Amino acid sequence: MSSLAVCPGSFDPVTIGHLNIISRAAKLFDRVIVLVMINPRKNGGLFTAEERVDFIRRSIGDLPNVEVDFSDGLLADYVVRKGAVAIVKGLRVLSDYEDEFKQALANKKLAQNVETVFLVTETEYMFLSSSVVKEIGYFGGDISDFVPPAIKDDIIKRIRER
Ligand code: ADP
């Protein structure tokens, strides 16, 4: 039986820090679904769900075992429905930890057969988040080192429209 992992997140927009976690997950599991979700604690967001999915699809070109999907429901329901064995999250700094720990415990309660697996960020991506990309872009800074080249121009265009 093939193993399926889900990498959930807001991906508003996807960064090379996210891609690092996704490509490492793709080596550990037979199949990976990158799941764009709506985080009720992050209000709104800059990109629509469709744009976020499209950006990720265009960024993962050479990863044949990775798919992209969207869900506006509960992560635990999604992973059970798909038969996933793991939820893969990236851990950056200590401040990620408390929140991720709570989410992992809640998901374990709701989906008992699904493990949360944390991949520790590589040092060069420690500071990188979607918010950092949006802030740098908003003030006209160069985001080339932070986002996949295929989507850079679309991200800048949208930030400027705001
Ligand atoms: P953010 O808006 O903070 O970038 P997301 O909700 O889109 O976060 O993140 C999805 C997942 O990717 C989370 O598990 C998050 O910890 C992880 N992640 C985001 N950026 C990085 C990074 N630079 N290095 C490692 N993991 C990351």
Short mmCIF file of N, CA and C and ligand atoms in Angstrom, two decimals:
data_model
loop_
_atom_site.label_atom_id
_atom_site.label_comp_id
_atom_site.label_asym_id
_atom_site.label_seq_id
_atom_site.Cartn_x
_atom_site.Cartn_y
_atom_site.Cartn_z
N MET A 1 0.85 -1.20 0.00
CA MET A 1 0.00 0.00 0.00
C MET A 1 0.88 1.24 0.00
N SER A 2 0.51 2.22 -0.80
CA SER A 2 1.37 3.41 -0.89
C SER A 2 1.02 4.41 0.21
N SER A 3 2.05 5.10 0.69
CA SER A 3 1.83 6.04 1.80
C SER A 3 1.55 7.44 1.26
N LEU A 4 0.53 8.06 1.85
CA LEU A 4 0.13 9.40 1.44
C LEU A 4 0.30 10.37 2.61
N ALA A 5 0.93 11.52 2.34
CA ALA A 5 1.05 12.57 3.36
C ALA A 5 0.39 13.84 2.83
N VAL A 6 -0.14 14.64 3.76
CA VAL A 6 -0.74 15.91 3.39
C VAL A 6 0.08 17.04 4.01
N CYS A 7 0.45 18.02 3.18
CA CYS A 7 1.16 19.23 3.66
C CYS A 7 0.16 20.40 3.63
N PRO A 8 -0.44 20.74 4.76
CA PRO A 8 -1.45 21.79 4.75
C PRO A 8 -0.86 23.16 5.04
N GLY A 9 -1.53 24.20 4.58
CA GLY A 9 -1.07 25.56 4.91
C GLY A 9 -1.92 26.59 4.19
N SER A 10 -1.62 27.86 4.48
CA SER A 10 -2.33 28.93 3.78
C SER A 10 -1.70 29.20 2.42
N PHE A 11 -0.38 29.12 2.36
CA PHE A 11 0.37 29.32 1.09
C PHE A 11 -0.05 30.62 0.40
N ASP A 12 -0.02 31.71 1.13
CA ASP A 12 -0.53 33.01 0.61
C ASP A 12 0.60 34.02 0.45
N PRO A 13 1.54 33.85 -0.48
CA PRO A 13 1.68 32.79 -1.47
C PRO A 13 2.72 31.75 -1.04
N VAL A 14 2.86 30.69 -1.87
CA VAL A 14 3.88 29.66 -1.62
C VAL A 14 5.28 30.31 -1.72
N THR A 15 6.18 29.90 -0.83
CA THR A 15 7.56 30.42 -0.83
C THR A 15 8.53 29.26 -1.07
N ILE A 16 9.82 29.58 -1.23
CA ILE A 16 10.78 28.49 -1.40
C ILE A 16 10.99 27.74 -0.07
N GLY A 17 10.60 28.37 1.04
CA GLY A 17 10.62 27.66 2.32
C GLY A 17 9.57 26.55 2.33
N HIS A 18 8.37 26.86 1.84
CA HIS A 18 7.34 25.83 1.70
C HIS A 18 7.81 24.72 0.75
N LEU A 19 8.39 25.14 -0.39
CA LEU A 19 8.80 24.14 -1.40
C LEU A 19 9.87 23.20 -0.85
N ASN A 20 10.72 23.73 0.02
CA ASN A 20 11.74 22.90 0.65
C ASN A 20 11.08 21.79 1.48
N ILE A 21 10.05 22.15 2.24
CA ILE A 21 9.34 21.15 3.06
C ILE A 21 8.60 20.16 2.14
N ILE A 22 7.95 20.67 1.10
CA ILE A 22 7.17 19.81 0.19
C ILE A 22 8.10 18.81 -0.51
N SER A 23 9.26 19.27 -0.98
CA SER A 23 10.14 18.35 -1.71
C SER A 23 10.77 17.33 -0.77
N ARG A 24 11.02 17.71 0.46
CA ARG A 24 11.55 16.73 1.43
C ARG A 24 10.47 15.70 1.78
N ALA A 25 9.22 16.17 1.92
CA ALA A 25 8.11 15.24 2.20
C ALA A 25 7.94 14.26 1.04
N ALA A 26 8.16 14.75 -0.18
CA ALA A 26 7.99 13.91 -1.37
C ALA A 26 9.02 12.78 -1.43
N LYS A 27 10.14 12.94 -0.69
CA LYS A 27 11.14 11.87 -0.64
C LYS A 27 10.77 10.83 0.42
N LEU A 28 10.00 11.26 1.42
CA LEU A 28 9.67 10.37 2.54
C LEU A 28 8.42 9.54 2.31
N PHE A 29 7.50 10.08 1.48
CA PHE A 29 6.21 9.41 1.27
C PHE A 29 6.02 9.13 -0.22
N ASP A 30 5.19 8.11 -0.52
CA ASP A 30 4.95 7.77 -1.93
C ASP A 30 4.22 8.89 -2.65
N ARG A 31 3.22 9.48 -1.94
CA ARG A 31 2.44 10.57 -2.55
C ARG A 31 2.28 11.68 -1.53
N VAL A 32 2.25 12.91 -2.03
CA VAL A 32 2.05 14.07 -1.15
C VAL A 32 0.95 14.94 -1.76
N ILE A 33 0.00 15.35 -0.93
CA ILE A 33 -0.98 16.34 -1.37
C ILE A 33 -0.68 17.64 -0.63
N VAL A 34 -0.39 18.69 -1.37
CA VAL A 34 -0.24 20.02 -0.77
C VAL A 34 -1.64 20.61 -0.70
N LEU A 35 -2.08 20.91 0.51
CA LEU A 35 -3.48 21.29 0.71
C LEU A 35 -3.60 22.76 1.10
N VAL A 36 -4.17 23.54 0.21
CA VAL A 36 -4.43 24.95 0.51
C VAL A 36 -5.67 25.02 1.39
N MET A 37 -5.52 25.67 2.54
CA MET A 37 -6.64 25.76 3.48
C MET A 37 -6.90 27.20 3.87
N ILE A 38 -8.09 27.42 4.36
CA ILE A 38 -8.45 28.75 4.85
C ILE A 38 -8.18 28.76 6.35
N ASN A 39 -7.28 29.65 6.78
CA ASN A 39 -6.98 29.76 8.21
C ASN A 39 -7.83 30.87 8.82
N PRO A 40 -8.81 30.52 9.68
CA PRO A 40 -9.71 31.54 10.21
C PRO A 40 -8.99 32.58 11.08
N ARG A 41 -7.76 32.22 11.52
CA ARG A 41 -7.01 33.20 12.34
C ARG A 41 -6.22 34.19 11.50
N LYS A 42 -6.06 33.87 10.21
CA LYS A 42 -5.40 34.84 9.32
C LYS A 42 -6.49 35.42 8.45
N ASN A 43 -6.93 36.65 8.74
CA ASN A 43 -8.10 37.13 8.02
C ASN A 43 -7.80 37.52 6.58
N GLY A 44 -8.70 37.07 5.73
CA GLY A 44 -8.60 37.43 4.32
C GLY A 44 -7.48 36.72 3.60
N GLY A 45 -6.40 37.41 3.41
CA GLY A 45 -5.32 36.86 2.59
C GLY A 45 -5.26 37.67 1.32
N LEU A 46 -4.08 37.64 0.70
CA LEU A 46 -3.89 38.47 -0.50
C LEU A 46 -4.38 37.75 -1.75
N PHE A 47 -4.14 36.44 -1.82
CA PHE A 47 -4.46 35.68 -3.03
C PHE A 47 -5.69 34.80 -2.80
N THR A 48 -6.46 34.58 -3.87
CA THR A 48 -7.62 33.68 -3.75
C THR A 48 -7.12 32.24 -3.65
N ALA A 49 -8.01 31.36 -3.21
CA ALA A 49 -7.64 29.95 -3.10
C ALA A 49 -7.19 29.42 -4.47
N GLU A 50 -7.90 29.82 -5.53
CA GLU A 50 -7.56 29.33 -6.88
C GLU A 50 -6.15 29.79 -7.27
N GLU A 51 -5.81 31.04 -6.96
CA GLU A 51 -4.48 31.55 -7.29
C GLU A 51 -3.40 30.80 -6.50
N ARG A 52 -3.67 30.55 -5.23
CA ARG A 52 -2.67 29.85 -4.40
C ARG A 52 -2.41 28.45 -4.94
N VAL A 53 -3.50 27.76 -5.33
CA VAL A 53 -3.37 26.41 -5.90
C VAL A 53 -2.57 26.48 -7.20
N ASP A 54 -2.92 27.44 -8.05
CA ASP A 54 -2.24 27.61 -9.33
C ASP A 54 -0.74 27.90 -9.13
N PHE A 55 -0.42 28.77 -8.19
CA PHE A 55 0.99 29.10 -7.90
C PHE A 55 1.76 27.85 -7.47
N ILE A 56 1.14 27.04 -6.63
CA ILE A 56 1.85 25.84 -6.15
C ILE A 56 2.03 24.87 -7.32
N ARG A 57 0.96 24.68 -8.12
CA ARG A 57 1.07 23.76 -9.28
C ARG A 57 2.21 24.18 -10.20
N ARG A 58 2.34 25.48 -10.43
CA ARG A 58 3.39 25.96 -11.33
C ARG A 58 4.78 25.87 -10.70
N SER A 59 4.85 25.69 -9.39
CA SER A 59 6.15 25.68 -8.69
C SER A 59 6.70 24.29 -8.46
N ILE A 60 5.85 23.26 -8.58
CA ILE A 60 6.30 21.91 -8.21
C ILE A 60 6.53 21.03 -9.44
N GLY A 61 6.80 21.68 -10.58
CA GLY A 61 6.92 21.00 -11.87
C GLY A 61 7.61 19.66 -11.86
N ASP A 62 8.77 19.57 -11.18
CA ASP A 62 9.56 18.34 -11.31
C ASP A 62 9.33 17.36 -10.15
N LEU A 63 8.22 17.47 -9.47
CA LEU A 63 7.92 16.53 -8.38
C LEU A 63 6.70 15.69 -8.77
N PRO A 64 6.94 14.53 -9.41
CA PRO A 64 5.82 13.77 -9.99
C PRO A 64 4.84 13.21 -8.97
N ASN A 65 5.27 13.02 -7.72
CA ASN A 65 4.35 12.41 -6.75
C ASN A 65 3.64 13.44 -5.87
N VAL A 66 3.65 14.70 -6.31
CA VAL A 66 3.00 15.76 -5.52
C VAL A 66 1.77 16.30 -6.26
N GLU A 67 0.65 16.36 -5.55
CA GLU A 67 -0.58 16.96 -6.10
C GLU A 67 -0.97 18.16 -5.25
N VAL A 68 -1.85 18.98 -5.78
CA VAL A 68 -2.30 20.17 -5.04
C VAL A 68 -3.82 20.14 -4.96
N ASP A 69 -4.34 20.50 -3.79
CA ASP A 69 -5.80 20.49 -3.62
C ASP A 69 -6.18 21.65 -2.69
N PHE A 70 -7.47 21.90 -2.60
CA PHE A 70 -7.98 22.96 -1.72
C PHE A 70 -9.06 22.36 -0.84
N SER A 71 -9.12 22.81 0.41
CA SER A 71 -10.23 22.41 1.27
C SER A 71 -10.63 23.56 2.17
N ASP A 72 -11.93 23.78 2.30
CA ASP A 72 -12.37 24.81 3.25
C ASP A 72 -12.97 24.14 4.49
N GLY A 73 -12.68 22.86 4.66
CA GLY A 73 -13.21 22.13 5.81
C GLY A 73 -12.13 21.88 6.85
N LEU A 74 -12.37 20.85 7.64
CA LEU A 74 -11.47 20.49 8.74
C LEU A 74 -10.35 19.59 8.20
N LEU A 75 -9.11 19.90 8.57
CA LEU A 75 -7.97 19.10 8.11
C LEU A 75 -8.13 17.63 8.50
N ALA A 76 -8.55 17.38 9.74
CA ALA A 76 -8.66 15.99 10.21
C ALA A 76 -9.64 15.20 9.33
N ASP A 77 -10.74 15.82 8.94
CA ASP A 77 -11.71 15.13 8.07
C ASP A 77 -11.08 14.82 6.72
N TYR A 78 -10.33 15.79 6.21
CA TYR A 78 -9.71 15.62 4.88
C TYR A 78 -8.73 14.45 4.89
N VAL A 79 -7.83 14.41 5.89
CA VAL A 79 -6.80 13.36 5.89
C VAL A 79 -7.41 11.97 6.08
N VAL A 80 -8.47 11.88 6.88
CA VAL A 80 -9.14 10.59 7.06
C VAL A 80 -9.80 10.17 5.76
N ARG A 81 -10.50 11.11 5.12
CA ARG A 81 -11.20 10.81 3.87
C ARG A 81 -10.23 10.32 2.79
N LYS A 82 -9.04 10.92 2.76
CA LYS A 82 -8.06 10.56 1.71
C LYS A 82 -7.23 9.34 2.06
N GLY A 83 -7.31 8.89 3.33
CA GLY A 83 -6.50 7.75 3.75
C GLY A 83 -5.03 8.11 3.95
N ALA A 84 -4.74 9.36 4.34
CA ALA A 84 -3.35 9.78 4.56
C ALA A 84 -2.80 9.15 5.84
N VAL A 85 -1.49 8.89 5.84
CA VAL A 85 -0.86 8.37 7.06
C VAL A 85 -0.23 9.50 7.87
N ALA A 86 0.03 10.65 7.24
CA ALA A 86 0.73 11.72 7.96
C ALA A 86 0.31 13.11 7.49
N ILE A 87 0.41 14.04 8.44
CA ILE A 87 0.32 15.47 8.16
C ILE A 87 1.74 15.99 8.31
N VAL A 88 2.28 16.62 7.28
CA VAL A 88 3.66 17.11 7.36
C VAL A 88 3.65 18.62 7.53
N LYS A 89 4.34 19.10 8.58
CA LYS A 89 4.44 20.54 8.82
C LYS A 89 5.91 20.93 8.89
N GLY A 90 6.18 22.17 8.55
CA GLY A 90 7.55 22.68 8.70
C GLY A 90 7.65 23.45 10.00
N LEU A 91 8.80 23.33 10.66
CA LEU A 91 9.02 24.09 11.90
C LEU A 91 10.16 25.07 11.69
N ARG A 92 9.87 26.33 11.94
CA ARG A 92 10.89 27.35 11.78
C ARG A 92 11.50 27.73 13.12
N VAL A 93 10.86 28.59 13.81
CA VAL A 93 11.41 29.13 15.05
C VAL A 93 10.58 28.64 16.22
N LEU A 94 11.03 28.95 17.42
CA LEU A 94 10.32 28.46 18.60
C LEU A 94 8.87 28.91 18.62
N SER A 95 8.60 30.09 18.08
CA SER A 95 7.23 30.60 18.11
C SER A 95 6.27 29.74 17.29
N ASP A 96 6.76 29.02 16.28
CA ASP A 96 5.90 28.10 15.53
C ASP A 96 5.47 26.94 16.43
N TYR A 97 6.35 26.62 17.36
CA TYR A 97 6.23 25.33 18.03
C TYR A 97 4.96 25.19 18.86
N GLU A 98 4.64 26.21 19.66
CA GLU A 98 3.50 26.10 20.58
C GLU A 98 2.20 25.88 19.81
N ASP A 99 2.02 26.66 18.77
CA ASP A 99 0.81 26.56 17.97
C ASP A 99 0.74 25.22 17.24
N GLU A 100 1.86 24.82 16.65
CA GLU A 100 1.90 23.55 15.91
C GLU A 100 1.65 22.36 16.85
N PHE A 101 2.18 22.46 18.06
CA PHE A 101 2.01 21.40 19.05
C PHE A 101 0.52 21.24 19.39
N LYS A 102 -0.16 22.35 19.61
CA LYS A 102 -1.60 22.31 19.92
C LYS A 102 -2.38 21.71 18.76
N GLN A 103 -2.05 22.17 17.55
CA GLN A 103 -2.77 21.65 16.37
C GLN A 103 -2.53 20.15 16.21
N ALA A 104 -1.28 19.72 16.45
CA ALA A 104 -0.96 18.30 16.29
C ALA A 104 -1.74 17.46 17.29
N LEU A 105 -1.87 17.96 18.54
CA LEU A 105 -2.62 17.21 19.55
C LEU A 105 -4.10 17.13 19.19
N ALA A 106 -4.65 18.25 18.72
CA ALA A 106 -6.06 18.27 18.34
C ALA A 106 -6.30 17.33 17.16
N ASN A 107 -5.39 17.34 16.19
CA ASN A 107 -5.57 16.48 15.02
C ASN A 107 -5.43 14.99 15.38
N LYS A 108 -4.58 14.71 16.36
CA LYS A 108 -4.41 13.32 16.80
C LYS A 108 -5.70 12.81 17.45
N LYS A 109 -6.35 13.72 18.17
CA LYS A 109 -7.61 13.37 18.82
C LYS A 109 -8.70 13.10 17.76
N LEU A 110 -8.70 13.94 16.73
CA LEU A 110 -9.75 13.85 15.71
C LEU A 110 -9.47 12.77 14.67
N ALA A 111 -8.19 12.51 14.41
CA ALA A 111 -7.80 11.52 13.39
C ALA A 111 -6.70 10.66 14.00
N GLN A 112 -7.10 9.64 14.76
CA GLN A 112 -6.14 8.91 15.60
C GLN A 112 -5.07 8.13 14.84
N ASN A 113 -5.35 7.77 13.62
CA ASN A 113 -4.37 6.97 12.88
C ASN A 113 -3.43 7.81 12.03
N VAL A 114 -3.55 9.11 12.15
CA VAL A 114 -2.73 10.00 11.31
C VAL A 114 -1.70 10.70 12.20
N GLU A 115 -0.42 10.58 11.84
CA GLU A 115 0.65 11.18 12.63
C GLU A 115 1.03 12.55 12.06
N THR A 116 1.31 13.50 12.94
CA THR A 116 1.89 14.76 12.46
C THR A 116 3.40 14.62 12.48
N VAL A 117 4.02 14.90 11.35
CA VAL A 117 5.48 14.80 11.21
C VAL A 117 6.02 16.21 11.01
N PHE A 118 6.98 16.60 11.85
CA PHE A 118 7.57 17.94 11.71
C PHE A 118 8.93 17.84 11.03
N LEU A 119 9.11 18.61 9.99
CA LEU A 119 10.42 18.71 9.35
C LEU A 119 11.00 20.06 9.75
N VAL A 120 12.19 20.04 10.31
CA VAL A 120 12.82 21.28 10.75
C VAL A 120 13.34 22.04 9.54
N THR A 121 13.07 23.33 9.51
CA THR A 121 13.47 24.16 8.38
C THR A 121 14.99 24.14 8.20
N GLU A 122 15.42 24.40 6.97
CA GLU A 122 16.85 24.59 6.75
C GLU A 122 17.17 26.01 7.18
N THR A 123 18.39 26.22 7.69
CA THR A 123 18.69 27.53 8.29
C THR A 123 18.43 28.71 7.36
N GLU A 124 18.66 28.53 6.06
CA GLU A 124 18.48 29.68 5.16
C GLU A 124 17.02 30.11 5.02
N TYR A 125 16.08 29.25 5.43
CA TYR A 125 14.66 29.60 5.32
C TYR A 125 14.03 29.93 6.66
N MET A 126 14.85 30.02 7.68
CA MET A 126 14.33 30.19 9.04
C MET A 126 13.42 31.40 9.19
N PHE A 127 13.77 32.47 8.49
CA PHE A 127 13.03 33.73 8.64
C PHE A 127 11.90 33.85 7.63
N LEU A 128 11.83 32.91 6.70
CA LEU A 128 10.97 33.11 5.53
C LEU A 128 9.52 32.69 5.78
N SER A 129 8.60 33.59 5.48
CA SER A 129 7.17 33.29 5.58
C SER A 129 6.47 34.03 4.45
N SER A 130 5.21 33.67 4.21
CA SER A 130 4.43 34.37 3.19
C SER A 130 4.31 35.85 3.56
N SER A 131 4.17 36.14 4.85
CA SER A 131 4.03 37.55 5.28
C SER A 131 5.29 38.35 4.96
N VAL A 132 6.46 37.75 5.18
CA VAL A 132 7.71 38.44 4.88
C VAL A 132 7.78 38.78 3.39
N VAL A 133 7.37 37.82 2.55
CA VAL A 133 7.38 38.06 1.10
C VAL A 133 6.46 39.23 0.76
N LYS A 134 5.25 39.24 1.35
CA LYS A 134 4.28 40.30 1.04
C LYS A 134 4.79 41.67 1.51
N GLU A 135 5.43 41.68 2.67
CA GLU A 135 5.94 42.95 3.19
C GLU A 135 7.07 43.50 2.32
N ILE A 136 8.01 42.63 1.96
CA ILE A 136 9.13 43.07 1.12
C ILE A 136 8.61 43.55 -0.23
N GLY A 137 7.69 42.77 -0.81
CA GLY A 137 7.12 43.14 -2.11
C GLY A 137 6.36 44.45 -2.05
N TYR A 138 5.64 44.65 -0.98
CA TYR A 138 4.83 45.86 -0.83
C TYR A 138 5.70 47.12 -0.87
N PHE A 139 6.87 47.00 -0.28
CA PHE A 139 7.77 48.16 -0.24
C PHE A 139 8.77 48.16 -1.41
N GLY A 140 8.48 47.36 -2.42
CA GLY A 140 9.29 47.40 -3.64
C GLY A 140 10.60 46.64 -3.56
N GLY A 141 10.77 45.82 -2.53
CA GLY A 141 12.02 45.05 -2.40
C GLY A 141 12.05 43.86 -3.35
N ASP A 142 13.22 43.27 -3.48
CA ASP A 142 13.41 42.15 -4.40
C ASP A 142 13.04 40.83 -3.71
N ILE A 143 12.04 40.13 -4.25
CA ILE A 143 11.60 38.88 -3.62
C ILE A 143 12.14 37.63 -4.35
N SER A 144 13.08 37.87 -5.30
CA SER A 144 13.58 36.75 -6.12
C SER A 144 14.13 35.58 -5.32
N ASP A 145 14.76 35.87 -4.20
CA ASP A 145 15.37 34.78 -3.43
C ASP A 145 14.36 34.05 -2.55
N PHE A 146 13.13 34.50 -2.56
CA PHE A 146 12.16 33.96 -1.59
C PHE A 146 11.01 33.17 -2.20
N VAL A 147 10.75 33.39 -3.49
CA VAL A 147 9.61 32.71 -4.12
C VAL A 147 10.08 31.97 -5.37
N PRO A 148 9.34 30.94 -5.79
CA PRO A 148 9.74 30.23 -7.01
C PRO A 148 9.74 31.19 -8.21
N PRO A 149 10.75 31.10 -9.09
CA PRO A 149 10.87 32.03 -10.22
C PRO A 149 9.61 32.07 -11.09
N ALA A 150 8.94 30.91 -11.26
CA ALA A 150 7.78 30.83 -12.16
C ALA A 150 6.63 31.75 -11.74
N ILE A 151 6.56 32.10 -10.48
CA ILE A 151 5.39 32.87 -10.01
C ILE A 151 5.75 34.27 -9.51
N LYS A 152 7.04 34.59 -9.56
CA LYS A 152 7.50 35.86 -8.98
C LYS A 152 6.75 37.07 -9.56
N ASP A 153 6.66 37.14 -10.88
CA ASP A 153 6.05 38.32 -11.50
C ASP A 153 4.57 38.45 -11.15
N ASP A 154 3.87 37.32 -11.08
CA ASP A 154 2.44 37.37 -10.73
C ASP A 154 2.25 37.85 -9.29
N ILE A 155 3.15 37.47 -8.43
CA ILE A 155 3.05 37.90 -7.03
C ILE A 155 3.27 39.42 -6.94
N ILE A 156 4.32 39.89 -7.62
CA ILE A 156 4.63 41.32 -7.57
C ILE A 156 3.47 42.14 -8.14
N LYS A 157 2.93 41.66 -9.27
CA LYS A 157 1.82 42.37 -9.92
C LYS A 157 0.66 42.55 -8.94
N ARG A 158 0.29 41.47 -8.27
CA ARG A 158 -0.84 41.53 -7.36
C ARG A 158 -0.57 42.45 -6.15
N ILE A 159 0.66 42.38 -5.63
CA ILE A 159 1.00 43.22 -4.48
C ILE A 159 0.88 44.69 -4.88
N ARG A 160 1.35 45.01 -6.08
CA ARG A 160 1.31 46.41 -6.55
C ARG A 160 -0.12 46.90 -6.77
N GLU A 161 -1.03 45.97 -7.15
CA GLU A 161 -2.43 46.34 -7.41
C GLU A 161 -3.14 46.80 -6.14
N ARG A 162 -2.61 46.35 -5.01
CA ARG A 162 -3.27 46.62 -3.73
C ARG A 162 -3.14 48.09 -3.33
P1 ADP B 1 3.11 31.01 6.65
O1 ADP B 1 1.93 31.86 6.26
O2 ADP B 1 3.61 31.23 8.03
O3 ADP B 1 4.22 30.98 5.63
P2 ADP B 1 1.58 28.57 6.06
O4 ADP B 1 0.33 28.37 6.84
O5 ADP B 1 1.40 28.87 4.63
O6 ADP B 1 2.55 29.57 6.77
O7 ADP B 1 2.55 27.34 6.26
C1 ADP B 1 2.31 26.02 5.90
C2 ADP B 1 3.38 25.17 6.52
O8 ADP B 1 4.66 25.49 6.00
C3 ADP B 1 3.51 25.31 8.04
O9 ADP B 1 3.77 24.04 8.57
C4 ADP B 1 4.69 26.23 8.20
O10 ADP B 1 5.33 26.02 9.44
C5 ADP B 1 5.55 25.76 7.06
N1 ADP B 1 6.50 26.77 6.64
C6 ADP B 1 6.24 28.00 6.15
N2 ADP B 1 7.38 28.65 5.85
C7 ADP B 1 8.41 27.80 6.16
C8 ADP B 1 9.82 27.87 6.10
N3 ADP B 1 10.43 28.99 5.69
N4 ADP B 1 10.55 26.81 6.50
C9 ADP B 1 9.91 25.70 6.94
N5 ADP B 1 8.59 25.55 7.05
C10 ADP B 1 7.84 26.58 6.65
#
